Tab-separated table of C-alpha atoms and ligand atoms in Angstrom:
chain	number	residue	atom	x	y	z
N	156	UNK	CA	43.374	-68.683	80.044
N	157	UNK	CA	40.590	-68.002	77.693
N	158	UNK	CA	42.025	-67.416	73.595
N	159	UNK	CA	38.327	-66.539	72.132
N	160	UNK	CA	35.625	-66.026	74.386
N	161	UNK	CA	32.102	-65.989	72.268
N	162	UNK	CA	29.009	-64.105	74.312
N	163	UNK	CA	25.930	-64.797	72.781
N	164	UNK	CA	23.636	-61.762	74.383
N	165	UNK	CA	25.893	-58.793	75.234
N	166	UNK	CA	23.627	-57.280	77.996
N	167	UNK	CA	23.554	-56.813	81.855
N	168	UNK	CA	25.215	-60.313	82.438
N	169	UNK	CA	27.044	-60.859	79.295
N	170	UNK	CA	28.116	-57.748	79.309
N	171	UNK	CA	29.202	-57.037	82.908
N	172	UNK	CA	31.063	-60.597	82.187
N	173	UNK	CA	33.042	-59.791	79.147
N	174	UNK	CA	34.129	-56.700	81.360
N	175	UNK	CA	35.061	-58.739	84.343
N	176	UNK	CA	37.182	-60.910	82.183
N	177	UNK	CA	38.661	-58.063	80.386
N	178	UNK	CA	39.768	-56.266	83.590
N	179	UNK	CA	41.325	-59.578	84.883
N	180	UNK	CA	43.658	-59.991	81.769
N	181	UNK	CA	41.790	-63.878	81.137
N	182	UNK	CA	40.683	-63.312	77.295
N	183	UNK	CA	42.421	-62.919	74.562
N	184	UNK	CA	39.523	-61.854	72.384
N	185	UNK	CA	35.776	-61.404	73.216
N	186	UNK	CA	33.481	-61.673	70.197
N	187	UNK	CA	29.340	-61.069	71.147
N	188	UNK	CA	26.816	-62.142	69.156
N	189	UNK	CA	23.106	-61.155	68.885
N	190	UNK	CA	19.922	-59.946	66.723
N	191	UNK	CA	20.616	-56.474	66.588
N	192	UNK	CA	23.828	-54.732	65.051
N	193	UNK	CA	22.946	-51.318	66.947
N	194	UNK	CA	23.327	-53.302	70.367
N	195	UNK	CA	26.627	-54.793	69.633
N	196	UNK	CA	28.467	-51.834	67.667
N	197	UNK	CA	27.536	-49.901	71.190
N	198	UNK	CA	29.139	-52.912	73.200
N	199	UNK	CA	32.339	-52.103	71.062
N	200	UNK	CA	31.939	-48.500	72.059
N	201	UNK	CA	31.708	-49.319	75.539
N	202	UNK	CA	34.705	-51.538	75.549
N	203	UNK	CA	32.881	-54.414	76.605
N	204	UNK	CA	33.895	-56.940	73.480
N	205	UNK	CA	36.859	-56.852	71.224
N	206	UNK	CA	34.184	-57.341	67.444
N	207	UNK	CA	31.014	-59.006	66.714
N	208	UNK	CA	28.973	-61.279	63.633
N	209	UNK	CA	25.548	-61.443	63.487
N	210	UNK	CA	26.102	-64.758	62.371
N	211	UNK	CA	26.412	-67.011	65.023
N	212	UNK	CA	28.364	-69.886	62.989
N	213	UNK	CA	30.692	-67.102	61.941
N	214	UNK	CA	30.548	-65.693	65.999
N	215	UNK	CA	31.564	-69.097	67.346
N	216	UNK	CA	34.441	-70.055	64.646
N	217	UNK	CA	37.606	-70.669	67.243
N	218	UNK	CA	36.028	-69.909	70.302
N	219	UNK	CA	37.658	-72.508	73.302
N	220	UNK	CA	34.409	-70.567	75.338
N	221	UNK	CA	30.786	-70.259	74.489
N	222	UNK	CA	28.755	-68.011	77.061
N	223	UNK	CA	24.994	-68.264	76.473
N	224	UNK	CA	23.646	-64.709	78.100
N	225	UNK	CA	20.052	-64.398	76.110
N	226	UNK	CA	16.697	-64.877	77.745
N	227	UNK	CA	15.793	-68.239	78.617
N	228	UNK	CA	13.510	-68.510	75.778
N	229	UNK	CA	15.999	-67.624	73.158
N	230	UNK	CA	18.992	-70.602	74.784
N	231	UNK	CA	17.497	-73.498	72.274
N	232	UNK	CA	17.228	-71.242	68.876
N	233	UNK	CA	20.837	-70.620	69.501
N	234	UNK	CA	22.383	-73.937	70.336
N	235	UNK	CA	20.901	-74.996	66.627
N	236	UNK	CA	22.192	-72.038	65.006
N	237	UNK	CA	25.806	-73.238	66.074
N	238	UNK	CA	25.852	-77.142	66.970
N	239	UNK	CA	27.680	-77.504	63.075
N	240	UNK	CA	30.411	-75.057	64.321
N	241	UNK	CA	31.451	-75.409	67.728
N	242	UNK	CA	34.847	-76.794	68.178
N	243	UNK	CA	33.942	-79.906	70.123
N	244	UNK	CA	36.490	-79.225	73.140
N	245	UNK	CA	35.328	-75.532	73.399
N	246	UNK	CA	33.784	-75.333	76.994
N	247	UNK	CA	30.031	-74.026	76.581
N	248	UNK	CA	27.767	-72.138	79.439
N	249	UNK	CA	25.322	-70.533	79.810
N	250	UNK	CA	23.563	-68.015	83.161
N	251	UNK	CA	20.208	-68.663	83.024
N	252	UNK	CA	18.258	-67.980	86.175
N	253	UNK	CA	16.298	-71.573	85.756
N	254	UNK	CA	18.461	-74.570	84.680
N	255	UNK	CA	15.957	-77.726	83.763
N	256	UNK	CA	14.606	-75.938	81.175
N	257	UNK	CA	18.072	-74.556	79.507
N	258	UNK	CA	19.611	-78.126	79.868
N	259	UNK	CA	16.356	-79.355	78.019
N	260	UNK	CA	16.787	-76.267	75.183
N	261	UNK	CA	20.710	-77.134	74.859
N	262	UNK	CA	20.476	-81.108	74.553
N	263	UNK	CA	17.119	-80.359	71.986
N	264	UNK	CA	19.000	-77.716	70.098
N	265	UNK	CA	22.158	-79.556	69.638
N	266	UNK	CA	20.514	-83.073	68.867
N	267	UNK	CA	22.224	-84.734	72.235
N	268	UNK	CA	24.140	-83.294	74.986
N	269	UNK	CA	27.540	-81.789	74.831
N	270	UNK	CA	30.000	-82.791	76.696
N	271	UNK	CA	31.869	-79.362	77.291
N	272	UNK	CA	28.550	-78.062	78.422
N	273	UNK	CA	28.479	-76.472	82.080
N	274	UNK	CA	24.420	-75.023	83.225
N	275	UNK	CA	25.484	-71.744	85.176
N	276	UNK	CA	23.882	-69.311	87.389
N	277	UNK	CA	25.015	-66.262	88.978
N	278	UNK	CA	23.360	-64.907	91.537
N	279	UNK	CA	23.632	-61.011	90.803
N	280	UNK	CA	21.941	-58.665	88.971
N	281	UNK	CA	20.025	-55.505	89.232
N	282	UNK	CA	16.199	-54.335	87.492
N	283	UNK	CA	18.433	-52.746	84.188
N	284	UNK	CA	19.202	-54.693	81.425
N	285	UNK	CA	21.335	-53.632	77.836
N	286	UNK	CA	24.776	-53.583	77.275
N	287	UNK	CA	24.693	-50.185	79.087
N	288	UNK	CA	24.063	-51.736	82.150
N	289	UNK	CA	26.891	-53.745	82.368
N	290	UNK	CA	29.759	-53.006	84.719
N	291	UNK	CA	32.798	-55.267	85.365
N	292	UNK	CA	32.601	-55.329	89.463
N	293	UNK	CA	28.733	-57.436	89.389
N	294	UNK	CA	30.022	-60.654	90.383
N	295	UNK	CA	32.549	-59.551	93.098
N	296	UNK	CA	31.763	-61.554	95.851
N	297	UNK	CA	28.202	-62.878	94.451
N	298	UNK	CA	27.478	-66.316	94.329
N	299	UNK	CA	27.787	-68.744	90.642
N	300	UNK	CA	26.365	-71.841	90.639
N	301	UNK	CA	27.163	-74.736	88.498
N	302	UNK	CA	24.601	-77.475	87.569
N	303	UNK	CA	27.624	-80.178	86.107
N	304	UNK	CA	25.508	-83.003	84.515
N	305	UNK	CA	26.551	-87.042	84.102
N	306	UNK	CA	27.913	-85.934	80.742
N	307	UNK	CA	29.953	-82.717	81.448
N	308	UNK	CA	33.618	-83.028	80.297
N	309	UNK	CA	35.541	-82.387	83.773
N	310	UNK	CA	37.988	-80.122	81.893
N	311	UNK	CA	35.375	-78.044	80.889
N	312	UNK	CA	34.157	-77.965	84.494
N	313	UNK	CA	37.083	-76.490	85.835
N	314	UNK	CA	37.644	-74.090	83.175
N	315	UNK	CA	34.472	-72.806	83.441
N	316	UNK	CA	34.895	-72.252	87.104
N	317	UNK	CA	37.854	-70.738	86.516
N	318	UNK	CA	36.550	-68.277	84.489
N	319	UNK	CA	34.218	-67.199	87.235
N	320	UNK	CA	36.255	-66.629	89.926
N	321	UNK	CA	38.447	-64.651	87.694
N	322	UNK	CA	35.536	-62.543	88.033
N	323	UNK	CA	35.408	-62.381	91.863
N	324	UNK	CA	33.038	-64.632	92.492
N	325	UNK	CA	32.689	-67.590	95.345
N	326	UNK	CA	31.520	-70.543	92.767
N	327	UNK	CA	29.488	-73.571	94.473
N	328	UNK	CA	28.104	-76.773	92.410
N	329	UNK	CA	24.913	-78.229	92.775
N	330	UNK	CA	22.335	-80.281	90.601
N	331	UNK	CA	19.995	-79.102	88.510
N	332	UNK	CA	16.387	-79.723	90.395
N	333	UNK	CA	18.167	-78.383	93.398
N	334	UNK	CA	18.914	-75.023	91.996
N	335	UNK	CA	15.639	-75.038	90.594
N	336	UNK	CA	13.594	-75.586	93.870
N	337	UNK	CA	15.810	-73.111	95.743
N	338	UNK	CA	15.693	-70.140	93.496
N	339	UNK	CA	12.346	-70.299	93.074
N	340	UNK	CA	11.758	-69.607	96.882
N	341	UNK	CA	14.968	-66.777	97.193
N	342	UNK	CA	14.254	-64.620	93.369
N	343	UNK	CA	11.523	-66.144	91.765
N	344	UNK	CA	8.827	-65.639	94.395
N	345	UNK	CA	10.041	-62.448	95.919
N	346	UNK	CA	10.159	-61.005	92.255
N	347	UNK	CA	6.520	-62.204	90.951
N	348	UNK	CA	5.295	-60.696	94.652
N	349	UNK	CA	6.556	-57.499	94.057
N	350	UNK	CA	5.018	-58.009	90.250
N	351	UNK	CA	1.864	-58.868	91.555
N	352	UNK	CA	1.649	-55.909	94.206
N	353	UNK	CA	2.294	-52.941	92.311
N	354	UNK	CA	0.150	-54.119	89.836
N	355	UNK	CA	-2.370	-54.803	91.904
N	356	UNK	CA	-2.099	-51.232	93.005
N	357	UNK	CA	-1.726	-49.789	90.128
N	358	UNK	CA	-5.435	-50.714	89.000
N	359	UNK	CA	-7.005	-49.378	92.443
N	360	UNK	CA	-9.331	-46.404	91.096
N	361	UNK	CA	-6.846	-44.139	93.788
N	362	UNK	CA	-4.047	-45.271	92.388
N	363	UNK	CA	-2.826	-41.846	91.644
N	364	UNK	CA	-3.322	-41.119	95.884
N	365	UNK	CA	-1.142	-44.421	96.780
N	366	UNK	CA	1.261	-43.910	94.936
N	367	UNK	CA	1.892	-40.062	95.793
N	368	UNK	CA	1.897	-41.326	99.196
N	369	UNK	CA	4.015	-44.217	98.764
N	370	UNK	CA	7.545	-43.500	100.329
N	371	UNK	CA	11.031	-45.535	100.948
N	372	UNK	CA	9.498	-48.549	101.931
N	373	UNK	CA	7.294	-49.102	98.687
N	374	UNK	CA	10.186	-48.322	96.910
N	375	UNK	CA	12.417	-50.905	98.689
N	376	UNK	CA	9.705	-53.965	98.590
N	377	UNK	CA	8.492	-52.884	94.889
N	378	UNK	CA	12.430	-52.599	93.355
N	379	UNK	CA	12.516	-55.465	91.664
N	380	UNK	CA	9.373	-54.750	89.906
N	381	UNK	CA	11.327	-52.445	87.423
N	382	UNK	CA	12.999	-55.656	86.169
N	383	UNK	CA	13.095	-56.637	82.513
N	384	UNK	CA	8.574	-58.236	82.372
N	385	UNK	CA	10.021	-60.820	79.361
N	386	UNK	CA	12.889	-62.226	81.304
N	387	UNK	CA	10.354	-63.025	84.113
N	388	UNK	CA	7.952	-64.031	81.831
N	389	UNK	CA	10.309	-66.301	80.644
N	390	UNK	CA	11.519	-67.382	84.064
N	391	UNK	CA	8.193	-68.284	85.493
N	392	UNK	CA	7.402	-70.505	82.173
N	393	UNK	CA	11.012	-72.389	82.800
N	394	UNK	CA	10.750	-73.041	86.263
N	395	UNK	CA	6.641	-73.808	86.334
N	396	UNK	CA	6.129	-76.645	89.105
N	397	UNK	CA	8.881	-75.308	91.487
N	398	UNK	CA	6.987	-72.174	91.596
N	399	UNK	CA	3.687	-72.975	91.847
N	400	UNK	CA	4.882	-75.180	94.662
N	401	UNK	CA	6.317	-71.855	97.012
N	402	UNK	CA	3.661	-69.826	95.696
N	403	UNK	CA	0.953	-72.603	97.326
N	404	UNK	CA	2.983	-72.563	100.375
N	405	UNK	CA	3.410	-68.882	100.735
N	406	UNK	CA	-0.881	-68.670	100.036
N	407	UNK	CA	-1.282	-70.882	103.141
N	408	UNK	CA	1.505	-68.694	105.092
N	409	UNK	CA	-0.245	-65.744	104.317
N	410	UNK	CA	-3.811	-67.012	104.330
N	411	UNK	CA	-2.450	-67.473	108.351
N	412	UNK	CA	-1.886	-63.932	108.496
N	413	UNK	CA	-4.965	-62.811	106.947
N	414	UNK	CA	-6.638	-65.537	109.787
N	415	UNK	CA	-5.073	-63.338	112.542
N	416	UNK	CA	-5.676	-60.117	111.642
N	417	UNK	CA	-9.636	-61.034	110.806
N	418	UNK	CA	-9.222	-62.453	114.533
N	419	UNK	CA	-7.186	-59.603	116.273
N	420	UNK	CA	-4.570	-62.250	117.539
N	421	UNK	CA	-2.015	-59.574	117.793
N	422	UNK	CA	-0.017	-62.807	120.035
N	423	UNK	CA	0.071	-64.519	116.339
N	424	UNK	CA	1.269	-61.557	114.341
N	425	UNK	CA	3.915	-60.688	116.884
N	426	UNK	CA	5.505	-64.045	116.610
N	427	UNK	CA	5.488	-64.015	112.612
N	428	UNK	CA	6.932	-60.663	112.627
N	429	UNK	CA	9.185	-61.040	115.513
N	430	UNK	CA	10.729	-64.410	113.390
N	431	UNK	CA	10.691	-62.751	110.040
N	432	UNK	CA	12.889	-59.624	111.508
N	433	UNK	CA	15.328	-62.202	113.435
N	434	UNK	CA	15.634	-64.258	109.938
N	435	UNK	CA	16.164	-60.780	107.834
N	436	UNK	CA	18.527	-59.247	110.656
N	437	UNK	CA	20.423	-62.758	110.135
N	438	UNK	CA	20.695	-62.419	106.471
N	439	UNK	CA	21.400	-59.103	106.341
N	440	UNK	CA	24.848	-59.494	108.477
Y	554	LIG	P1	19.610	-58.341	78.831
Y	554	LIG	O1	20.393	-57.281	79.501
Y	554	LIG	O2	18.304	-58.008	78.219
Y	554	LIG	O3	20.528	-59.012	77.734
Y	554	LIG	C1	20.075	-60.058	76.908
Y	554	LIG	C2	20.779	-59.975	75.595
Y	554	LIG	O4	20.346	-61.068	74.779
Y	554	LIG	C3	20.477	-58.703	74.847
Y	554	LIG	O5	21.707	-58.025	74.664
Y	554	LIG	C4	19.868	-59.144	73.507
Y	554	LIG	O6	20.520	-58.409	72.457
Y	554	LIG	C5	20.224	-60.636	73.448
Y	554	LIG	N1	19.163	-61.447	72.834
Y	554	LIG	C6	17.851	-61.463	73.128
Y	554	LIG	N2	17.212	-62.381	72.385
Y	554	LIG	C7	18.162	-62.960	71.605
Y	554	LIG	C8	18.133	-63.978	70.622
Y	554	LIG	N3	16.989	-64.584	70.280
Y	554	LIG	N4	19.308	-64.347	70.027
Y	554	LIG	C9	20.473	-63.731	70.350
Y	554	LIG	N5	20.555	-62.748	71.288
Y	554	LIG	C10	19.415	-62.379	71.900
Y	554	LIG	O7	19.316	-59.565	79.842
Y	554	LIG	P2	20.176	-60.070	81.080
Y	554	LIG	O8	19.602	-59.474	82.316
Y	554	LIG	O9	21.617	-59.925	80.775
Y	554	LIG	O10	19.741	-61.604	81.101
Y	554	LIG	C11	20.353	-62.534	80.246
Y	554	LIG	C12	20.276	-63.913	80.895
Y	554	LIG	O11	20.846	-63.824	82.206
Y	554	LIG	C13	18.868	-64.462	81.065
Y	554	LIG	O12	18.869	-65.831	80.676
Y	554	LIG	C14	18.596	-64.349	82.556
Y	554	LIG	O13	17.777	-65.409	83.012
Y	554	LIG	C15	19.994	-64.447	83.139
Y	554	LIG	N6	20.196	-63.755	84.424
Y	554	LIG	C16	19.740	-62.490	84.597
Y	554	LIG	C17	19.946	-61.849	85.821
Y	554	LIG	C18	19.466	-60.441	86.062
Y	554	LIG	O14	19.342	-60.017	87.220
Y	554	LIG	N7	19.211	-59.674	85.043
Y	554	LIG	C19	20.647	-62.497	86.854
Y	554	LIG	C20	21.136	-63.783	86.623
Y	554	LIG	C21	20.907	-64.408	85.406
Y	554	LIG	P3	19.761	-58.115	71.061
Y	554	LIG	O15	18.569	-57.306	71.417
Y	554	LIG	O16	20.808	-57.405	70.271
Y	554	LIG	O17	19.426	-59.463	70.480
């Protein structure tokens, strides 16, 4: 389906795509494409892409696929460096975890809005990052969503989605403030919270005492606070007002809590608790 498939950012995602793709026969040829040579000769070792440039003109020569995999703050640098050498009916992407600020970066980089492009997110990952990380089976059964604009070509649409569920995943549309709004409640809170927490115990003067003591369920609730600080950095400047608007929600929810326990109205915890474990025993099946 795919002749040249061009990856700009071989790690955890573009990576673990490349393999996907590779494994399901859909590329002809994967090219990657990033700042540093040592990364991408070890994606060739690892089997994850067919050659590389460092040049992203010479990267995206021929492609009929553009995959944009780099941090969010890197997306606009790169649509400049190739908007005089993309074939105009390649189909472009990119997996951003926020997706007003990448379809601001793409139009600004390439002067006005392509019509092949397609915003993507999927909705897997894990706290590694690097081309080592990658592994071909991350988006079986995981959620992809597209954010199709007013301008996206509808060919470009379908092949893009497509291309995803070559990789095993269920793919679902919706528009861009949408996504925005909703991730920041399901990854982009949950991940600045465990941030927040074990830094906040990490500067206690007993640190050293909490954390000896700390045991499986620190380590569940604090997992995600091994995850790549510049993506989230990144992340929490992209998708600004949508977060501040769960994290002043989540303040009042837990200002409630803080109300009950200064009260002892053990009848108020056990409701919030009693609800949380019914929603998480929900989820969870
Ligand atoms: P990663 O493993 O660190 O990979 C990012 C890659 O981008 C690196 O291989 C890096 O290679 C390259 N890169 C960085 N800056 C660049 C630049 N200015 N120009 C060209 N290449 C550059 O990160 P990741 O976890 O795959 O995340 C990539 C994207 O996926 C992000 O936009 C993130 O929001 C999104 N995402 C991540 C997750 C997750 O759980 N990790 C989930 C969904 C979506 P060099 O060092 O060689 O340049």
């Amino acid at each position: 389906m795919i002749r040249r498939l061009t990856i700009f950012g071989v790690g955890l995602i573009g990576g673990s795509l490349a393999l996907a793709l590779r494994q399901a026969g859909t590329c002809q040829e994967v090219v990657g494409c990033s700042r540093s040579e040592g990364h991408l000769r070890q994606a060739v070792e690892l089997g994850v892409i067919d050659r590389y440039s460092l040049d992203p003109a010479e990267a995206v020569a021929g492609a009929d696929m553009v995959v944009l995999a780099v941090p969010l703050g890197a997306m606009g640098g790169v649509c400049e460096s190739i908007r005089d050498h993309l074939d105009p009916e390649a189909a472009i992407t990119d997996v951003g975890s926020a997706k007003g600020s990448v379809v601001d970066a793409v139009r600004e980089g390439f002067g006005e809005m392509p019509h092949g492009f397609v915003p993507g997110h999927p909705i897997a990952g894990t706290e590694r990052s690097g081309v080592a990380a990658a592994f071909p089976t991350l988006f079986q059964g995981r959620r992809v969503i597209l954010t199709p604009l007013e301008t996206t070509d509808i060919g470009a649409l379908a092949k893009v989605r497509t291309m995803w569920e070559e990789t095993g995943a269920v793919v679902e549309s919706m528009s861009v403030a949408h996504h925005d709004e909703v991730l920041a409640a399901t990854s982009h809170l949950p991940h600045l919270l465990a941030f927040g927490l074990v830094d906040s115990l990490a500067r206690m003067g007993e640190r050293d005492e909490i954390f000896r003591y700390a045991a499986g369920g620190f380590r569940d609730f604090t997992r995600i606070a091994s995850s790549d600080p510049v993506m989230w950095r990144d992340i929490c400047l992209s998708n600004r007002e949508a977060i501040l608007s769960v994290i002043a929600r989540y303040q009042d929810d837990l200002n409630m809590i803080t109300r009950a326990i200064s009260q002892g109205d053990g009848d108020r915890l056990l409701e919030i608790f009693q609800r949380a474990k019914a929603a998480r025993d929900r989820f969870c099946e």
